[in-house]
Coordinates of C-alpha atoms and ligand atoms in Angstrom, one line a residue:
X1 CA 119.9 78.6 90.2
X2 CA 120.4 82.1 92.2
X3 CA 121.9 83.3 88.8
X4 CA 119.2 82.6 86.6
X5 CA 116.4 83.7 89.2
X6 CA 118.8 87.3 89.2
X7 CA 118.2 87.2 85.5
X8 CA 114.4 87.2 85.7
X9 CA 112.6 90.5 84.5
X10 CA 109.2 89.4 87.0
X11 CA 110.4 87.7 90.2
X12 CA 107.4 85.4 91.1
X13 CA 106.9 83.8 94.8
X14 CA 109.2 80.9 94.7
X15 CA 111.7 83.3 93.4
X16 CA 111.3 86.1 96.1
X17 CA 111.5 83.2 98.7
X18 CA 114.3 81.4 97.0
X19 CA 116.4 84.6 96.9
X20 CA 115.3 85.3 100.9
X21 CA 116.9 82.2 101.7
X22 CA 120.5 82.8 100.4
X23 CA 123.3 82.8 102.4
X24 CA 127.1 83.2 101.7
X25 CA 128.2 83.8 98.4
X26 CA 124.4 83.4 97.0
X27 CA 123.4 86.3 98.9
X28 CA 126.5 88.3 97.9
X29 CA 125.0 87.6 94.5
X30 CA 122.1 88.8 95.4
X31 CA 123.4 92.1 97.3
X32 CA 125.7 93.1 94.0
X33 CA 123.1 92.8 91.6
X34 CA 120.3 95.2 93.5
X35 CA 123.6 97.3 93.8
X36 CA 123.9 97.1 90.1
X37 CA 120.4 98.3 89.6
X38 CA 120.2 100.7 91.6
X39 CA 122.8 102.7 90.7
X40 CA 121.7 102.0 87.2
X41 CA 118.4 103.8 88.2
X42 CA 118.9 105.8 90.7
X43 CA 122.7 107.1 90.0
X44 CA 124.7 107.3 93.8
X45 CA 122.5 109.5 95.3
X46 CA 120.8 109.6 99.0
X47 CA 118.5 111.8 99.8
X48 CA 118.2 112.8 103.5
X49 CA 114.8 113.5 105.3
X50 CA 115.6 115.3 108.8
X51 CA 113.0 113.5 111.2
X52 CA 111.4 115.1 113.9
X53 CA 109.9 113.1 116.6
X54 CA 106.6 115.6 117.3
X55 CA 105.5 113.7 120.5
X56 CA 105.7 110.2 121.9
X57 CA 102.0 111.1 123.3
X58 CA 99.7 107.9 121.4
X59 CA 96.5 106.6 121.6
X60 CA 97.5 103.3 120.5
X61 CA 99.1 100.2 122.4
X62 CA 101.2 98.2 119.5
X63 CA 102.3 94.9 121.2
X64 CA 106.2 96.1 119.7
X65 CA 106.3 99.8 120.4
X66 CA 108.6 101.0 123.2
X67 CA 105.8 103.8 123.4
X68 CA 102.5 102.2 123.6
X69 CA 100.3 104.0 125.4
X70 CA 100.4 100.4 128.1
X71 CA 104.0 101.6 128.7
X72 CA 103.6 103.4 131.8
X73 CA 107.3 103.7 132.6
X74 CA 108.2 106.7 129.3
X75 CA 107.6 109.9 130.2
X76 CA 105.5 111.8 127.5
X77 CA 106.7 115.0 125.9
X78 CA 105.3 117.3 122.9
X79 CA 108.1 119.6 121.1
X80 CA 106.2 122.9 121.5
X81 CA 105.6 124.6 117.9
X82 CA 108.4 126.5 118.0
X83 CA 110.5 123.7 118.8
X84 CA 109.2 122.1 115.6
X85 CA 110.0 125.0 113.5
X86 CA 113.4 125.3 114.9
X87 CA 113.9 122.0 114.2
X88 CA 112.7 122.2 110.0
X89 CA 114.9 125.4 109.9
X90 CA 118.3 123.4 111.2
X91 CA 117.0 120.9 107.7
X92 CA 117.6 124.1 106.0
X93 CA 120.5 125.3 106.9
X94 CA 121.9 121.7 107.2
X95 CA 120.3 121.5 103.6
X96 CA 118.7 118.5 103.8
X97 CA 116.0 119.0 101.6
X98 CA 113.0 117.9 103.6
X99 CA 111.7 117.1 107.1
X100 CA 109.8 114.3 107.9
X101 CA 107.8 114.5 111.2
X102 CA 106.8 111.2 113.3
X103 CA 104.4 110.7 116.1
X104 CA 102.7 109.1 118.7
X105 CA 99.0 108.8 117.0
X106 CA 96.6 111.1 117.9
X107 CA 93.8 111.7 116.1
X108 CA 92.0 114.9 118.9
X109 CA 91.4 117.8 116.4
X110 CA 93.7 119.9 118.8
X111 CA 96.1 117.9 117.0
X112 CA 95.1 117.5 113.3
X113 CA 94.5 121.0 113.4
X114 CA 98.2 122.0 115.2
X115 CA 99.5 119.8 112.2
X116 CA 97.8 121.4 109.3
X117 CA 99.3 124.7 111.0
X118 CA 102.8 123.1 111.4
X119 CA 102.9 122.2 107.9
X120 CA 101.9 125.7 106.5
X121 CA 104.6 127.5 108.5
X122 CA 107.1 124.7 107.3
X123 CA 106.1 125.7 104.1
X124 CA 107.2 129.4 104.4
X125 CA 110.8 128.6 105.2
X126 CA 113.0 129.3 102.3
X127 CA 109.6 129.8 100.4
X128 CA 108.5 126.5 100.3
X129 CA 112.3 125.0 100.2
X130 CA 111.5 121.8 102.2
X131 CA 109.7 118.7 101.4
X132 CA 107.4 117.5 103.8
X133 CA 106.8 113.9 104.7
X134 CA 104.4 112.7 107.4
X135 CA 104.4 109.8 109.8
X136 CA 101.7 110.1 112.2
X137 CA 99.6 107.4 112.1
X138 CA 96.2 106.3 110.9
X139 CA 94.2 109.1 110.4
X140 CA 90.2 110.3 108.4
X141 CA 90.0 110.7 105.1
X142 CA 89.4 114.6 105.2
X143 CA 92.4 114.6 107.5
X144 CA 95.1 113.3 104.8
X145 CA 93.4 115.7 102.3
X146 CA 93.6 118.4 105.0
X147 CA 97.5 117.8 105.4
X148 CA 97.8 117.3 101.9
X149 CA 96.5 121.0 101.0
X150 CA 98.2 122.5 103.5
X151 CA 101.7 121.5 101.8
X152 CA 102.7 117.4 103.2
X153 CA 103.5 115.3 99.6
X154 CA 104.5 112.1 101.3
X155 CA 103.5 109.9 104.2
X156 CA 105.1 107.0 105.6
X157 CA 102.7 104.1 106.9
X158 CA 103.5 100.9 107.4
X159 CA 101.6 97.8 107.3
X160 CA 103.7 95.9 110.0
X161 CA 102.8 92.9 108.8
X162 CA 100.6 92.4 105.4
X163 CA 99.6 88.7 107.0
X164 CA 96.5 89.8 109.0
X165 CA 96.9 86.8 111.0
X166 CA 100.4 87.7 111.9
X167 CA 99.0 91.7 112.5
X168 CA 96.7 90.5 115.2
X169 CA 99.9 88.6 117.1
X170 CA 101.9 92.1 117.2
X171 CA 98.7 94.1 117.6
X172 CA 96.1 94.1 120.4
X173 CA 93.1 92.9 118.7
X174 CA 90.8 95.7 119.4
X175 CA 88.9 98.7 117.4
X176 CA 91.9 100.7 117.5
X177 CA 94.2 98.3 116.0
X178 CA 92.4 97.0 113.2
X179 CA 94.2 95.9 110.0
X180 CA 91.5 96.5 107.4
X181 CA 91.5 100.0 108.5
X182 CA 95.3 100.3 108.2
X183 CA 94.9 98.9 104.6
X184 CA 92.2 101.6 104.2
X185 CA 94.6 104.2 105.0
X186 CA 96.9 103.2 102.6
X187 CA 94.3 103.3 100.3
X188 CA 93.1 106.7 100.8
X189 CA 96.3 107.8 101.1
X190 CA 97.1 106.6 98.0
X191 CA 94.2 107.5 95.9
X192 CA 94.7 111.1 98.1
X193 CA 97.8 111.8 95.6
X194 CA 100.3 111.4 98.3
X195 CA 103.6 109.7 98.1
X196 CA 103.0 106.8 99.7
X197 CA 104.9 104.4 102.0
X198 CA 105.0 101.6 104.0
X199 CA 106.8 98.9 105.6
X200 CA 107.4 96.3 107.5
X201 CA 109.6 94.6 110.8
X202 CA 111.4 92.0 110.1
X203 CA 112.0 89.2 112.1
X204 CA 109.6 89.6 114.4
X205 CA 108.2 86.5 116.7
X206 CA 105.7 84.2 114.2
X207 CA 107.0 85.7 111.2
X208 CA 107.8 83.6 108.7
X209 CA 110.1 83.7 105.5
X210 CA 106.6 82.7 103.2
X211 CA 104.8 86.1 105.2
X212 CA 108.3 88.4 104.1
X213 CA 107.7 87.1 100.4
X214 CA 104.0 88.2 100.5
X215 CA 105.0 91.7 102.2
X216 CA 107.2 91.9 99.0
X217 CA 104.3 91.4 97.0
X218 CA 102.0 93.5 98.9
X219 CA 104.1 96.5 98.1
X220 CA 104.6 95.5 94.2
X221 CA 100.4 94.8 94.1
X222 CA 100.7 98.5 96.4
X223 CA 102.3 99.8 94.0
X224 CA 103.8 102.6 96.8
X225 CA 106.4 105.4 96.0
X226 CA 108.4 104.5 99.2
X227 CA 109.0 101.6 101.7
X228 CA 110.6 101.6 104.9
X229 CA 112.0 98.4 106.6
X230 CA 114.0 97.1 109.6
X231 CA 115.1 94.1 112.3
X232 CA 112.9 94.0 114.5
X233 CA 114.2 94.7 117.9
X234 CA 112.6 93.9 120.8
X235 CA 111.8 96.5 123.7
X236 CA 111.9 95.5 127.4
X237 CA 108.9 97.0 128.8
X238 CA 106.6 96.1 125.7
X239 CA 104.4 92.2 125.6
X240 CA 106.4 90.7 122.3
X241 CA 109.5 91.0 124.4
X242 CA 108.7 87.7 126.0
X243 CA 109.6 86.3 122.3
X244 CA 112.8 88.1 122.7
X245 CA 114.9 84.1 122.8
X246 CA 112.9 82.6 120.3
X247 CA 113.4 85.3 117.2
X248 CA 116.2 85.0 115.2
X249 CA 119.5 86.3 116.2
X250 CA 120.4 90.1 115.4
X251 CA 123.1 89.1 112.7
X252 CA 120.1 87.0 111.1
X253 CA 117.4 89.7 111.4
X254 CA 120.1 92.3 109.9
X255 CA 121.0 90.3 106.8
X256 CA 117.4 89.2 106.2
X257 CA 116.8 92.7 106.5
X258 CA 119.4 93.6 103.5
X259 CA 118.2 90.7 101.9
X260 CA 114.8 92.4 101.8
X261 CA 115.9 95.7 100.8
X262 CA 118.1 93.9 97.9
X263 CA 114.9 91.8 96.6
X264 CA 113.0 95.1 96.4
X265 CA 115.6 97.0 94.8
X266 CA 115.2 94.0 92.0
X267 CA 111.5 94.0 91.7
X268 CA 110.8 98.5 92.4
X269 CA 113.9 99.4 90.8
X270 CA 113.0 103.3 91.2
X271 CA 111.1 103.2 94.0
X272 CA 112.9 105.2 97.7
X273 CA 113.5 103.1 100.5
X274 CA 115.0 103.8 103.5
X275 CA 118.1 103.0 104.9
X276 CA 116.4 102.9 108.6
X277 CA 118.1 104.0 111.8
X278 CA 117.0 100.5 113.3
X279 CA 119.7 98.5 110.6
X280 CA 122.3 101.3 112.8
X281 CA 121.4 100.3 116.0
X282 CA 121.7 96.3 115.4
X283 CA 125.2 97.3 113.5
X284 CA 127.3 99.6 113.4
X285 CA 127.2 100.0 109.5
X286 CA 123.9 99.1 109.2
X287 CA 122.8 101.9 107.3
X288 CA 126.0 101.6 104.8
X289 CA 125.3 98.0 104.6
X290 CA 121.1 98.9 103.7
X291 CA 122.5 101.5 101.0
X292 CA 125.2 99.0 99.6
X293 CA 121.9 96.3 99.1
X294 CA 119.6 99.0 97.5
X295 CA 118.3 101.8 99.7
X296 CA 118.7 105.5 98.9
X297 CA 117.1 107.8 101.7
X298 CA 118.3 108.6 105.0
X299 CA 116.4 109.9 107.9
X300 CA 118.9 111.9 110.3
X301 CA 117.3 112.9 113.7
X302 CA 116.2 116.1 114.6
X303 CA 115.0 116.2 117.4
X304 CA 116.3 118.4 120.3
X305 CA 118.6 116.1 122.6
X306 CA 116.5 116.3 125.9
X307 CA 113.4 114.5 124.3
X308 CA 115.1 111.8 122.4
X309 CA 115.3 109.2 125.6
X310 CA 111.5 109.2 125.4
X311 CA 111.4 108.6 122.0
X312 CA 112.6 105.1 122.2
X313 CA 110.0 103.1 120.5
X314 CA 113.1 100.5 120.2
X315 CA 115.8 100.0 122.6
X316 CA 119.7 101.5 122.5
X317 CA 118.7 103.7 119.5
X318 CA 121.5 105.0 117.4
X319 CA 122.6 108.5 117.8
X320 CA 120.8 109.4 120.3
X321 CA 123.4 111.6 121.7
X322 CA 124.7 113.5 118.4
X323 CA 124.0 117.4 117.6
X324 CA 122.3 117.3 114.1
X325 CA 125.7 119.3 113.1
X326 CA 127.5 116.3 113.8
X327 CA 125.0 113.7 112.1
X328 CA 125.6 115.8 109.2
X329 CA 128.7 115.6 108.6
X330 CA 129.1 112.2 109.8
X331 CA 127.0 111.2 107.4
X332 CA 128.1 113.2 104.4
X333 CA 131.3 110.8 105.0
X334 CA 130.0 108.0 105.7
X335 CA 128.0 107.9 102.7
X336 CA 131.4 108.9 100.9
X337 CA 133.0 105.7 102.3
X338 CA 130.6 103.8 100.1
X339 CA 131.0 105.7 96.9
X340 CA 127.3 107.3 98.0
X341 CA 127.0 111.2 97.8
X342 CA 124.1 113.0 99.0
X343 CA 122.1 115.2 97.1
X344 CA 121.3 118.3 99.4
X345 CA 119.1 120.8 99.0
X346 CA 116.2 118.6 97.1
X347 CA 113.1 117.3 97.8
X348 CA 114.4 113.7 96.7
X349 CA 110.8 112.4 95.2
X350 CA 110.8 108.9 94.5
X351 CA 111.1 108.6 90.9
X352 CA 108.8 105.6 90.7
X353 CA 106.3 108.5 91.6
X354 CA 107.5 111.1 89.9
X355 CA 106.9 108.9 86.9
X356 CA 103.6 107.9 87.3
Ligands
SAH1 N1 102.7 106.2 115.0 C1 103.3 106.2 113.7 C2 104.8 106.1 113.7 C3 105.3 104.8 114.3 S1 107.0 104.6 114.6 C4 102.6 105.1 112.9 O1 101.9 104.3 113.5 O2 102.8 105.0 111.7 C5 107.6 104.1 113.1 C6 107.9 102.6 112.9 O3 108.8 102.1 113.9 C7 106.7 101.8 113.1 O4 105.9 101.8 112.0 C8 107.4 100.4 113.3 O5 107.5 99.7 112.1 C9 108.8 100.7 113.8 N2 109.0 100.1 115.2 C10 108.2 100.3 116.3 N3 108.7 99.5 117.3 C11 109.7 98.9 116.8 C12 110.6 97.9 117.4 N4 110.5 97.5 118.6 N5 111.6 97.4 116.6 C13 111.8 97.9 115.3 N6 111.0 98.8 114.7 C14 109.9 99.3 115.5

């Protein structure tokens, strides 16, 4: 039954849902064959995006994050500019190719404008050597463009949760957080020429496996370059921790988790996907394990040492303590382990984009 739904050249619902549920040697099944395609499409490579975390400063109070702006107990920090371009020249010389930069949203024109400014002197290092990927939230139309001229080519936005029913039970249900304006924003960003992505938590409280099936579909209907993905893990001082006994166990989360990625692989064979830093922090070789079942990018962290405590928008994040120099090399063997070899020095476009 798994076998012949493996065989399928358009996995339908019942498929996607069938192929979420396996377990064992079914799921093993599964894992090899997104494997299998993968490396068919996408030869061994990872690409490696070195993330900067900008500020933990947001305007926004996501039922999940560990910084919501209702989380009075994280102290709030902003990498100065410089800090920031130190930062993209250590991608450089660590030649990883491109820098993505995440945020707390703000959406002040202090800020836009400090980004549009951020991105153009990226842009001058090694004349124009690093890709530039953005994650900072939901943002104007004329904004995105704005970014987009000044040199950004990707930007990473995830949905959450493409059930808007389930959105409004990790979201405050308020003009801020408003899911037909996140879908906009895909939308423009989109249409905008960007290479988009998006993403969802999985295993979050409510979610079910018929909601993970439709956030499959959702990125396939999307049609997005890029899609990021990873367990859930529930923060302390945020309100969906109070559903921290009732979500599945962290083994389940993780391997629904590859189980997502793998599904993915089967039905965007060329598309990027992440290998996130939350699959690390629920296992040790969580990120092996996300390559193994289909995902080729990496996202090493950047950011200077002293503000990485207060970026913790999930608990006991992975790494925290490690000098970029030693993430690097870490990872160049770690992804040797696997029969993975990163591609350094390149932008790393998603060839489902590239493509198009
Ligand atoms: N402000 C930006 C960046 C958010 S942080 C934006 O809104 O797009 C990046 C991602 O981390 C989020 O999109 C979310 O999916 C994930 N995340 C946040 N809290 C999490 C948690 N407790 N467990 C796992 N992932 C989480």
């Amino acid at each position: 039954m798994i076998k012949e739904i493996l065989e399928k050249q358009y996995l339908e619902k019942d498929d996607i849902k069938s192929l979420l549920l396996t377990e064992g040697d079914e799921m093993k099944l599964l894992l090899d064959k997104a494997l299998a395609v993968k490396l068919s499409k996408l030869d061994n490579y990872i690409h490696l995006r070195g993330l900067i975390e900008l500020s933990n400063i947001c305007r926004k109070s996501c039922l999940y994050c560990g910084v919501r702006s209702g989380n009075k107990l994280v102290e709030r920090y902003s990498l100065t500019d410089d800090e920031v371009i130190e930062c993209a020249k250590l991608a450089y010389e660590l030649g990883y190719g491109s820098v993505a930069i995440q945020s707390g949203e703000r959406n002040d024109k202090a800020f836009t404008d400090r980004i549009t400014l951020l991105i153009k002197r990226i842009k001058e290092i090694g004349d124009g050597a690093l890709g530039i990927t953005l994650s900072l939230g939901e943002q104007t139309a004329e904004v995105y463009r704005e970014w987009f001229e000044a040199g950004a080519h990707r930007y990473l936005l995830r949905i959450e949760a493409s059930n808007e029913n389930l959105y409004y039970k990790i979201h405050p249900n308020d003009s801020t957080h408003d899911f037909k304006k996140r879908l906009d924003c895909i939308d423009t960003l989109l249409s905008i020429g960007y290479q988009t992505g998006t993403g969802v938590m999985i295993g979050l409280p409510f979610q079910t496996v018929d909601d993970l099936a439709d956030d499959l579909i959702f990125f396939r209907k999307k049609d997005v370059a890029m899609v990021g993905m990873g367990p859930f893990i529930p923060h302390p001082d945020t309100p969906l921790y109070q559903y921290a006994d009732e979500i599945p166990s962290v083994e389940d989360r993780m391997n629904l988790t590859l189980k997502m990625i793998a599904v993915l692989r089967l039905m965007m064979p060329e598309i990027n996907m992440v290998a996130a830093t939350a699959t690390q922090t629920v296992d040790p070789l969580g990120r092996e394990k996300a390559v193994l079942a289909g995902a080729n990018v990496i996202m090493p962290n950047l950011t200077p040492n002293k503000y990485r405590e207060d970026y913790l928008i999930y608990p006991d994040k992975a790494c925290v303590g490690d000098k970029p120099e030693q993430c690097s090399s870490c990872l160049d063997l770690r992804m040797k382990s696997i029969k993975h070899e990163i591609l350094y020095n390149a932008w790393g476009d998603s060839k489902a984009f590239v493509k198009k």
